[in-house]
Amino acid sequence: MSKCEQCIVREFSSLKALNKEELLKIADCKSSYTIKKGEPIFEEGENVNGIFCVKDGVCKLSKLSANGKDQIIKLVSKGELLGQRSMISDEPANLSAVALEDMEVCFIPKSDIMPLFNQNNAFSMNVMRAICGDLKEADDHVVDMAQKTVRQRLAETLLHLQDTFGTQEDGSLKTQLTREEIGSLIGTATESCIRLLSDFNKSGLIELKGKKIFLRDIKGLKREAE
Amino acid sequence: MSKCEQCIVREFSSLKALNKEELLKIADCKSSYTIKKGEPIFEEGENVNGIFCVKDGVCKLSKLSANGKDQIIKLVSKGELLGQRSMISDEPANLSAVALEDMEVCFIPKSDIMPLFNQNNAFSMNVMRAICGDLKEADDHVVDMAQKTVRQRLAETLLHLQDTFGTQEDGSLKTQLTREEIGSLIGTATESCIRLLSDFNKSGLIELKGKKIFLRDIKGLKREAE
DNA sequence: GCAAAAGCATGATAATTATCATAGTTTGCG
DNA sequence: CGCAAACTATGATAATTATCATGCTTTTGC
């Protein structure tokens, strides 16, 4: 079993506040998993009972709406934690987490994390700040969904994908999503998403090469996103 | 200066975990305000530096979108806290809080609240759970905005208003909002909101008497909300 | 009490977006 | 490899929603 001390998740997440001793304890009780592309880490309604550390790969957090369509709420990648909300609220997961690429994750049981909230105030505050950050993001997301057109949201989302996950060596967006997933991320029908991508392509804002998307005119995209 | 011990806010908020001594300290450093209908408690971008306890009245939390329209994210009423996220993240407020009725609020400075996170784990966990609840709500809100029609959102919102804030003695919705505010809550143009309300009125789902709204067919509304 | 402002209502029209249909393209797998 | 399944693309059309215009009603402030 590998140590948690040099794990990338520790570097980027709330866990950075843990000391050597606490990390050793956690390393002892954690379990590692490999999740294949397309497989769920956990699903909406499931009891999670712990947190997942994303060591490698990207997953989508999504929720099935009443009309049967999947709405992607957020993408989570290497270095981040999953399942904190559910664990703290002591409720079943509100969202499903599904791997978009092959992933490496660790699971730490609730019983081993919860005592830390009491023992280590810096850790506790880190988690709180992380959740507050998610909340701010979610509120902003609501405003965008309510007030922006699909076109604006697409432009914004493309920029956000590049900002957050970067590009491959050739300059195309790193995280490869299907058109359906992009549609689900911005909250629109797949066809509408495809049409707008074509539009952006024709007007030189982006370039489409098969599944690859290159952002060619960042300023223009920012203008579209308003 | 009044005591915090029997305050309604204590009863319903994270503050219920505080003990006598802690409450006395807070009572000492808090300040009380009366906020008139239409006035802000704080505004987007402002440094709040503490939390507000809502002793009476209802306010809206809203955010100005790029197109200049106000999007209402949430209504907050008697017994709840305001400004926690901003205080914890140590960031300016992400949302504005504006009174929908005359309000009574108390302000507790950050410097007096923060030490409690360290001292009182139950309080700390309460706050965390409250924010987790907000996060869940916000995620669900995103899904609704993305996947439901304006008609569905209106039906849902009317039901939610009655569930959350109840009715007046005559059975009409307690919280009186303008059509513009309802529109801003569901994320649509005022005219569209008015038209749909008229529709609901004509089909007997609701009854409009001036500004008063009576929900007449809960089942039907639930069906509309899907 | 009255004038101005704010709020409510409705029509006409345009813009946006979804849906259905069809077909070409890519991917994964036995 | 070759085929089925998944994905991408585009047209035609319908549904939803926004915008602009106008008039009426209620509220507010002096």
Tab-separated table of C-alpha atoms (C1' of nucleotides) in Angstrom, chain A residues 151 194-208 214 216-217 221 224, chain D residues 9-11:
chain	number	residue	atom	x	y	z
A	151	ARG	CA	-24.379	30.181	-27.503
A	194	ILE	CA	-23.293	20.360	-32.618
A	195	ARG	CA	-24.814	23.165	-34.665
A	196	LEU	CA	-23.236	25.844	-32.513
A	197	LEU	CA	-19.855	24.133	-32.624
A	198	SER	CA	-20.158	24.117	-36.427
A	199	ASP	CA	-21.017	27.803	-36.309
A	200	PHE	CA	-18.015	28.593	-34.151
A	201	ASN	CA	-15.922	26.510	-36.525
A	202	LYS	CA	-17.162	28.386	-39.604
A	203	SER	CA	-16.577	31.757	-38.021
A	204	GLY	CA	-13.043	30.801	-37.031
A	205	LEU	CA	-13.529	30.908	-33.293
A	206	ILE	CA	-12.615	27.250	-32.977
A	207	GLU	CA	-11.380	24.499	-35.222
A	208	LEU	CA	-12.821	21.006	-35.272
A	214	PHE	CA	-8.892	23.824	-30.918
A	216	ARG	CA	-8.448	29.579	-32.236
A	217	ASP	CA	-9.776	32.964	-31.179
A	221	LEU	CA	-14.875	33.469	-27.709
A	224	GLU	CA	-19.341	35.532	-27.494
D	9	DA	C1'	-23.736	16.377	-38.928
D	10	DT	C1'	-27.447	18.870	-41.173
D	11	DG	C1'	-32.184	19.939	-42.807
